[in-house]
Amino acid sequence: MLTQIINGKILTPQGWLNDGSIVIEDSKIRDVLNNNRPIAGADKIIDAKGAYVVPGAIDIHVHGGGGRDFMETTEEAFLEAIAAHRRHGTTAIAPTLSSSTNKMIDDAAATCDRLMADPENGIIGLHLEGPYFNPKKAGAQMPEIIRAINPDEYRDLVERHNSIRRWDAAPELAGSEEFGQYLRSKGVVASLGHTAATPEDVDRAYKSGFNHATHFYNAMTQYHKEGIYSHAGTVEAVYDNDGITVEVIGDGIHVPIRALRMAYKFKGVERMAFITDALAVAASDSTKAFDERVTIENGVCILSDHSAIAGSIATMDRVIKVAVTQAGIPLEDAARMASETPAKIMGVYDRKGSIERGKDADIIFFDKDINLTGVIQMGREIETA
Ligand SMILES: [Zn+2]
């Protein structure tokens, strides 16, 4: 199957290519041409009609969608949630589990191992958000499941499950250095989160292998006063370390626009990824949360007792639109932070995260108002939501 996309403004690693075209052969990009001439033997021509054509979004922190949660652990739940987000422009995904029991992690990872074997599913790894967190920074994580770092547990899970590619923990906990070193030795991304880490904890964590920060700004400490002295928090320590990448929930609510712009200016496109952190209720028609501890207000999920934000109902198309229309970030930078940077963080930039020859044909289209108008995932045209 040979498909050619013509008449788009194509975002390539070299910048915008106007009046160019993309040739897709089956699931791969065969060529990016600097002209719109139909190639010989094309089975299908897609006319982008002047739309922005950018790499498909890669969401590396997302709990579910379309009414399904990855903690359900079944293939059906995984595939439905992934499909729901795909209709919103997410062409590759790292399904996220909140702090879970060992059994639940084991079951979900077994499902993810199987589904990851088929590249068409677009899964780039399972993301474990917990359970080794600081109970004081639990947020929406279930406090009764948060526990001490357990080497027997994490070694066993990582050894048995190829799909586990990212694991978040609070680096002030005992055993975090060994944990970071172990994850790094296995090629698993170690990310710091739900934490009250001091700058010294962050430095130590970085040396041991932690090089990413989970939903930056959320569930971590910031500049504050203790007694008569001021202290830098986790946020400032992460800002101050060029080796640590960040991910920002880009719904315009979890992180205020000014703070989002600060991360963009200070960390920059190469070190900042956009995420949704979306719950099951995202990308669905429901206006009610599925977990009775959570309610939806103002386009975001909050704990029913109003003590904390509990996760988002964002989708990656909305995130890109918020970045461009509310934060004033150029589309080329917003799109890269939604594709290239997360691909690099997860170690899949060799096959995803940009529109260039040989990569997976994961491509999305936006109109001039930054509304999603088309999705191609692994060369297949997907109906948009
Ligand atoms: Zn999360």
Coordinates of C-alpha atoms and ligand atoms in Angstrom, one line a residue:
M1 CA 0.0 0.0 0.0
L2 CA 1.5 3.3 -1.2
T3 CA 0.0 6.5 0.1
Q4 CA 1.1 10.1 -0.6
I5 CA 0.1 13.1 1.4
I6 CA 0.2 16.3 -0.6
N7 CA -0.5 20.0 0.0
G8 CA 0.5 20.1 3.6
K9 CA 2.8 22.4 5.7
I10 CA 5.0 19.5 6.9
L11 CA 7.1 19.8 10.1
T12 CA 10.4 18.0 9.5
P13 CA 13.5 17.9 11.7
Q14 CA 14.8 20.7 9.4
G15 CA 11.8 22.9 9.9
W16 CA 8.6 23.5 8.0
L17 CA 8.4 22.2 4.4
N18 CA 5.8 24.0 2.4
D19 CA 4.5 22.4 -0.8
G20 CA 6.1 19.1 0.0
S21 CA 4.7 15.6 0.2
I22 CA 5.1 12.5 2.3
V23 CA 5.2 9.0 0.8
I24 CA 4.0 6.2 3.1
E25 CA 4.6 2.6 2.3
D26 CA 2.5 0.3 4.6
S27 CA 3.4 1.4 8.1
K28 CA 6.5 3.4 7.3
I29 CA 7.5 6.8 5.8
R30 CA 9.2 5.9 2.6
D31 CA 10.1 9.5 1.6
V32 CA 9.6 13.1 2.3
L33 CA 9.7 15.1 -1.0
N34 CA 10.0 18.8 -1.6
N35 CA 7.3 18.7 -4.2
N36 CA 3.6 17.9 -4.6
R37 CA 3.9 15.8 -7.7
P38 CA 2.0 12.6 -7.5
I39 CA 4.4 9.7 -7.5
A40 CA 4.0 6.7 -9.9
G41 CA 2.2 3.8 -8.4
A42 CA 0.4 5.6 -5.5
D43 CA -2.6 3.7 -4.3
K44 CA -4.0 6.7 -2.5
I45 CA -3.5 10.5 -2.5
I46 CA -4.4 12.4 0.7
D47 CA -4.9 16.1 0.1
A48 CA -4.0 18.0 3.3
K49 CA -5.5 21.2 1.8
G50 CA -3.0 23.4 3.5
A51 CA -3.2 21.8 6.9
Y52 CA -0.3 21.7 9.3
V53 CA 1.2 18.1 9.1
V54 CA 3.2 17.2 12.2
P55 CA 4.5 14.1 13.9
G56 CA 1.9 12.1 15.8
A57 CA 1.6 12.8 19.5
I58 CA 3.4 10.5 22.0
D59 CA 1.8 10.5 25.4
I60 CA 4.2 9.1 28.0
H61 CA 1.9 9.6 31.1
V62 CA -1.7 8.6 30.7
H63 CA -4.0 6.5 32.8
G64 CA -6.8 5.7 30.5
G65 CA -9.4 7.1 28.2
G66 CA -12.7 6.3 26.5
G67 CA -14.0 5.1 29.8
R68 CA -11.3 2.5 30.3
D69 CA -8.4 2.5 32.8
F70 CA -5.2 0.7 32.3
M71 CA -5.5 -0.5 35.9
E72 CA -8.3 -2.8 34.6
T73 CA -5.3 -4.7 33.3
T74 CA -7.2 -6.4 30.4
E75 CA -6.3 -6.4 26.7
E76 CA -9.8 -5.0 26.0
A77 CA -9.3 -2.1 28.4
F78 CA -5.8 -1.3 27.1
L79 CA -7.0 -1.3 23.4
E80 CA -10.1 0.8 24.0
A81 CA -8.2 3.4 26.0
I82 CA -5.5 3.5 23.4
A83 CA -8.0 3.8 20.5
A84 CA -9.8 6.6 22.3
H85 CA -6.6 8.7 22.6
R86 CA -5.6 7.8 19.0
R87 CA -8.7 9.6 17.8
H88 CA -7.3 12.6 19.5
G89 CA -3.9 12.5 17.9
T90 CA -1.9 10.2 20.2
T91 CA -0.2 7.7 17.9
A92 CA 2.1 6.2 20.4
I93 CA 1.6 5.8 24.1
A94 CA 3.1 4.6 27.4
P95 CA 0.1 3.3 29.4
T96 CA 0.4 4.4 33.1
L97 CA -0.5 2.6 36.2
S98 CA -1.0 4.6 39.4
S99 CA 0.4 3.1 42.6
S100 CA -0.9 -0.5 42.4
T101 CA -0.7 -3.8 44.2
N102 CA 2.0 -6.2 43.0
K103 CA -0.6 -8.4 41.5
M104 CA -2.2 -5.6 39.5
I105 CA 1.2 -4.4 38.2
D106 CA 2.0 -8.0 37.3
D107 CA -1.3 -8.5 35.4
A108 CA -1.1 -5.2 33.6
A109 CA 2.5 -5.8 32.6
A110 CA 1.6 -9.2 31.3
T111 CA -1.1 -7.7 29.1
C112 CA 1.3 -4.9 28.0
D113 CA 4.0 -7.4 27.1
R114 CA 1.6 -9.2 24.7
L115 CA 0.2 -6.0 23.2
M116 CA 3.6 -4.4 22.7
A117 CA 4.7 -7.2 20.5
D118 CA 2.4 -5.8 17.8
P119 CA 3.8 -2.4 16.8
E120 CA 0.4 -1.4 15.3
N121 CA -0.9 -1.0 18.9
G122 CA 1.5 2.0 19.3
I123 CA 2.6 1.0 22.8
I124 CA 6.2 2.2 23.7
G125 CA 6.3 0.8 27.2
L126 CA 4.4 0.5 30.4
H127 CA 4.8 3.4 32.9
L128 CA 4.6 2.7 36.6
E129 CA 3.7 5.8 38.5
G130 CA 4.5 4.4 42.0
P131 CA 4.0 2.8 44.4
Y132 CA 7.3 4.0 46.0
F133 CA 6.3 7.5 46.8
N134 CA 6.4 10.0 49.7
P135 CA 3.0 9.6 51.5
K136 CA 3.0 13.3 52.1
K137 CA 2.9 13.9 48.4
A138 CA 0.4 11.2 47.5
G139 CA -2.1 13.5 45.6
A140 CA -4.6 11.2 44.0
Q141 CA -2.5 8.1 44.6
M142 CA -4.1 5.5 47.0
P143 CA -2.2 6.1 50.3
E144 CA -2.8 2.5 51.5
I145 CA -0.9 1.2 48.5
I146 CA 2.1 3.5 48.6
R147 CA 5.0 1.6 50.2
A148 CA 8.7 1.5 50.8
I149 CA 11.1 0.7 48.0
N150 CA 11.3 -3.1 47.7
P151 CA 14.2 -4.5 45.7
D152 CA 12.8 -8.0 45.6
E153 CA 9.6 -6.7 44.1
Y154 CA 11.0 -4.3 41.5
R155 CA 13.7 -6.7 40.3
D156 CA 11.2 -9.5 39.9
L157 CA 8.8 -7.3 37.9
V158 CA 11.4 -5.8 35.7
E159 CA 13.1 -9.2 35.0
R160 CA 9.8 -10.8 34.0
H161 CA 8.2 -8.0 32.0
N162 CA 9.8 -6.6 28.9
S163 CA 7.1 -3.9 28.7
I164 CA 8.2 -2.0 31.9
R165 CA 10.1 1.0 30.5
R166 CA 9.6 3.7 33.0
W167 CA 9.2 3.8 36.8
D168 CA 8.6 6.8 39.0
A169 CA 9.6 7.0 42.6
A170 CA 10.4 9.6 45.3
P171 CA 14.2 9.8 45.6
E172 CA 14.2 10.7 49.3
L173 CA 13.1 7.2 50.2
A174 CA 15.5 4.6 51.5
G175 CA 16.9 2.5 48.7
S176 CA 16.2 5.0 45.9
E177 CA 19.9 5.1 44.7
E178 CA 20.0 1.3 44.2
F179 CA 16.6 1.5 42.5
G180 CA 17.8 4.3 40.1
Q181 CA 21.0 2.4 39.3
Y182 CA 19.1 -0.8 38.7
L183 CA 16.5 0.8 36.4
R184 CA 19.2 2.5 34.4
S185 CA 21.1 -0.8 34.0
K186 CA 18.0 -2.3 32.5
G187 CA 17.3 0.6 30.2
V188 CA 14.2 1.6 32.2
V189 CA 13.6 5.4 32.6
A190 CA 13.8 6.4 36.3
S191 CA 11.7 9.5 37.0
L192 CA 11.3 11.4 40.3
G193 CA 7.8 12.3 41.4
H194 CA 5.3 12.5 44.2
T195 CA 8.2 13.8 46.2
A196 CA 9.4 16.2 48.8
A197 CA 13.0 15.8 47.6
T198 CA 15.5 18.4 48.7
P199 CA 18.0 19.8 46.1
E200 CA 20.5 17.4 47.7
D201 CA 18.1 14.4 47.2
V202 CA 17.7 15.5 43.6
D203 CA 21.4 15.7 42.9
R204 CA 21.9 12.3 44.5
A205 CA 19.0 10.9 42.5
Y206 CA 20.4 12.2 39.3
K207 CA 23.8 10.6 39.9
S208 CA 22.1 7.3 40.6
G209 CA 20.1 7.4 37.3
F210 CA 17.0 9.4 37.7
N211 CA 16.9 11.8 34.7
H212 CA 13.2 12.7 34.3
A213 CA 10.6 14.5 36.5
T214 CA 7.1 13.3 36.7
H215 CA 4.3 15.9 36.0
F216 CA 6.7 18.7 36.7
Y217 CA 5.4 21.2 39.3
N218 CA 2.6 18.9 40.5
A219 CA 3.2 16.8 43.7
M220 CA 6.6 18.2 44.4
T221 CA 8.0 21.0 46.5
Q222 CA 8.9 24.5 45.4
Y223 CA 10.7 27.5 46.8
H224 CA 9.5 27.9 50.3
K225 CA 10.4 29.2 53.7
E226 CA 11.2 27.1 56.8
G227 CA 11.6 29.2 59.9
I228 CA 13.7 32.2 59.0
Y229 CA 15.4 30.7 55.9
S230 CA 14.3 30.2 52.4
H231 CA 14.9 26.9 50.6
A232 CA 14.9 25.8 47.0
G233 CA 12.4 23.0 46.4
T234 CA 12.4 20.0 44.1
V235 CA 11.2 22.2 41.2
E236 CA 14.2 24.6 41.4
A237 CA 16.6 21.7 41.8
V238 CA 15.2 20.1 38.6
Y239 CA 15.4 23.4 36.8
D240 CA 19.0 23.7 37.9
N241 CA 20.0 20.3 36.5
D242 CA 20.3 20.3 32.7
G243 CA 20.4 16.5 32.7
I244 CA 16.9 16.1 34.0
T245 CA 14.0 16.3 31.5
V246 CA 10.5 17.3 32.6
E247 CA 7.0 16.5 31.5
V248 CA 4.2 19.0 31.9
I249 CA 0.5 18.3 32.0
G250 CA -0.6 20.6 29.2
D251 CA -4.2 21.2 29.9
G252 CA -3.6 24.8 31.1
I253 CA -5.1 24.0 34.5
H254 CA -2.7 21.6 36.3
V255 CA 0.2 23.9 35.6
P256 CA -0.7 27.6 35.2
I257 CA 0.2 29.1 31.8
R258 CA 2.9 31.3 33.2
A259 CA 4.6 28.3 34.9
L260 CA 4.2 26.3 31.7
R261 CA 5.9 29.1 29.7
M262 CA 8.7 29.2 32.3
A263 CA 9.3 25.5 31.8
Y264 CA 9.3 26.0 28.0
K265 CA 11.7 28.9 28.3
F266 CA 14.0 27.5 30.9
K267 CA 14.0 23.7 30.1
G268 CA 13.4 24.3 26.4
V269 CA 12.0 22.1 23.7
E270 CA 14.7 19.5 24.0
R271 CA 14.0 18.9 27.7
M272 CA 10.3 19.3 28.1
A273 CA 7.6 16.9 27.0
F274 CA 3.9 17.4 27.1
I275 CA 1.7 14.8 28.7
T276 CA -2.0 14.4 29.4
D277 CA -1.9 12.4 32.7
A278 CA -5.5 11.7 31.6
L279 CA -7.9 9.5 33.5
A280 CA -10.4 7.0 32.0
V281 CA -13.0 9.7 31.6
A282 CA -10.8 11.5 29.1
A283 CA -11.6 11.1 25.4
S284 CA -15.1 9.8 26.3
D285 CA -18.6 11.2 26.1
S286 CA -19.1 10.9 29.9
T287 CA -19.2 14.0 32.0
K288 CA -18.9 11.9 35.2
A289 CA -15.7 10.5 36.6
F290 CA -15.6 6.7 37.0
D291 CA -14.0 6.7 40.4
E292 CA -16.3 8.0 43.2
R293 CA -13.3 9.7 44.9
V294 CA -13.0 12.0 41.9
T295 CA -15.3 14.6 40.3
I296 CA -15.0 16.7 37.1
E297 CA -15.0 20.5 37.4
N298 CA -13.8 23.1 34.9
G299 CA -12.3 20.6 32.5
V300 CA -10.2 18.8 35.1
C301 CA -10.7 15.9 37.7
I302 CA -10.4 16.8 41.3
L303 CA -10.7 14.7 44.5
S304 CA -14.3 14.8 45.7
D305 CA -13.2 16.4 49.0
H306 CA -11.6 19.2 46.9
S307 CA -8.2 18.6 48.6
A308 CA -6.3 18.1 45.3
I309 CA -6.4 17.8 41.6
A310 CA -6.7 14.2 40.7
G311 CA -5.7 14.0 37.1
S312 CA -6.8 15.4 33.9
I313 CA -9.3 14.7 31.1
A314 CA -6.9 16.2 28.5
T315 CA -6.1 14.7 25.2
M316 CA -2.9 15.5 23.2
D317 CA -4.7 17.5 20.6
R318 CA -6.1 19.8 23.3
V319 CA -2.6 20.0 24.9
I320 CA -1.1 21.2 21.6
K321 CA -3.9 23.7 21.2
V322 CA -3.5 25.1 24.7
A323 CA 0.2 25.4 24.2
V324 CA -0.2 27.4 21.0
T325 CA -3.4 29.4 21.7
Q326 CA -3.0 30.1 25.4
A327 CA 0.8 29.9 26.0
G328 CA 1.8 31.5 22.7
I329 CA 4.2 28.7 21.9
P330 CA 4.9 28.3 18.2
L331 CA 3.2 25.2 16.8
E332 CA 6.6 23.7 15.7
D333 CA 7.8 23.8 19.3
A334 CA 4.5 22.5 20.8
A335 CA 4.4 19.7 18.3
R336 CA 8.0 18.7 19.0
M337 CA 7.4 18.7 22.8
A338 CA 4.4 16.4 22.0
S339 CA 6.4 14.0 19.8
E340 CA 10.2 14.3 19.4
T341 CA 11.0 15.0 23.1
P342 CA 8.9 12.2 24.6
A343 CA 10.2 9.8 21.9
K344 CA 13.8 10.7 23.0
I345 CA 12.9 10.3 26.7
M346 CA 11.5 6.9 26.1
G347 CA 14.3 5.8 23.7
V348 CA 12.2 5.3 20.6
Y349 CA 13.3 8.3 18.5
D350 CA 15.0 5.9 16.1
R351 CA 11.5 4.9 14.9
K352 CA 9.1 7.6 16.1
G353 CA 8.8 11.3 17.0
S354 CA 9.5 12.9 13.6
I355 CA 8.5 13.0 10.0
E356 CA 11.4 11.6 8.1
R357 CA 12.4 8.7 5.9
G358 CA 12.3 5.3 7.5
K359 CA 10.2 6.2 10.5
D360 CA 6.8 4.9 11.5
A361 CA 4.1 6.7 9.6
D362 CA 2.6 8.4 12.7
I363 CA 1.3 11.7 11.4
I364 CA -1.4 14.2 12.5
F365 CA -3.0 17.2 10.9
F366 CA -4.2 20.5 12.4
D367 CA -6.1 23.3 10.8
K368 CA -5.1 27.0 11.1
D369 CA -7.1 27.2 14.5
I370 CA -5.1 24.2 15.8
N371 CA -8.0 21.8 15.7
L372 CA -7.1 18.2 14.9
T373 CA -8.3 17.3 11.4
G374 CA -6.6 14.0 10.7
V375 CA -4.7 11.1 12.2
I376 CA -2.5 8.5 10.5
Q377 CA -1.1 5.8 12.8
M378 CA 1.3 3.2 11.5
G379 CA 0.2 4.2 8.0
R380 CA -3.5 3.7 8.8
E381 CA -6.0 6.5 8.5
I382 CA -7.8 6.9 11.8
E383 CA -11.2 8.6 12.2
T384 CA -10.7 11.7 14.5
A385 CA -12.9 12.3 17.5
Ligands
ZN1 ZN -0.4 10.2 36.6

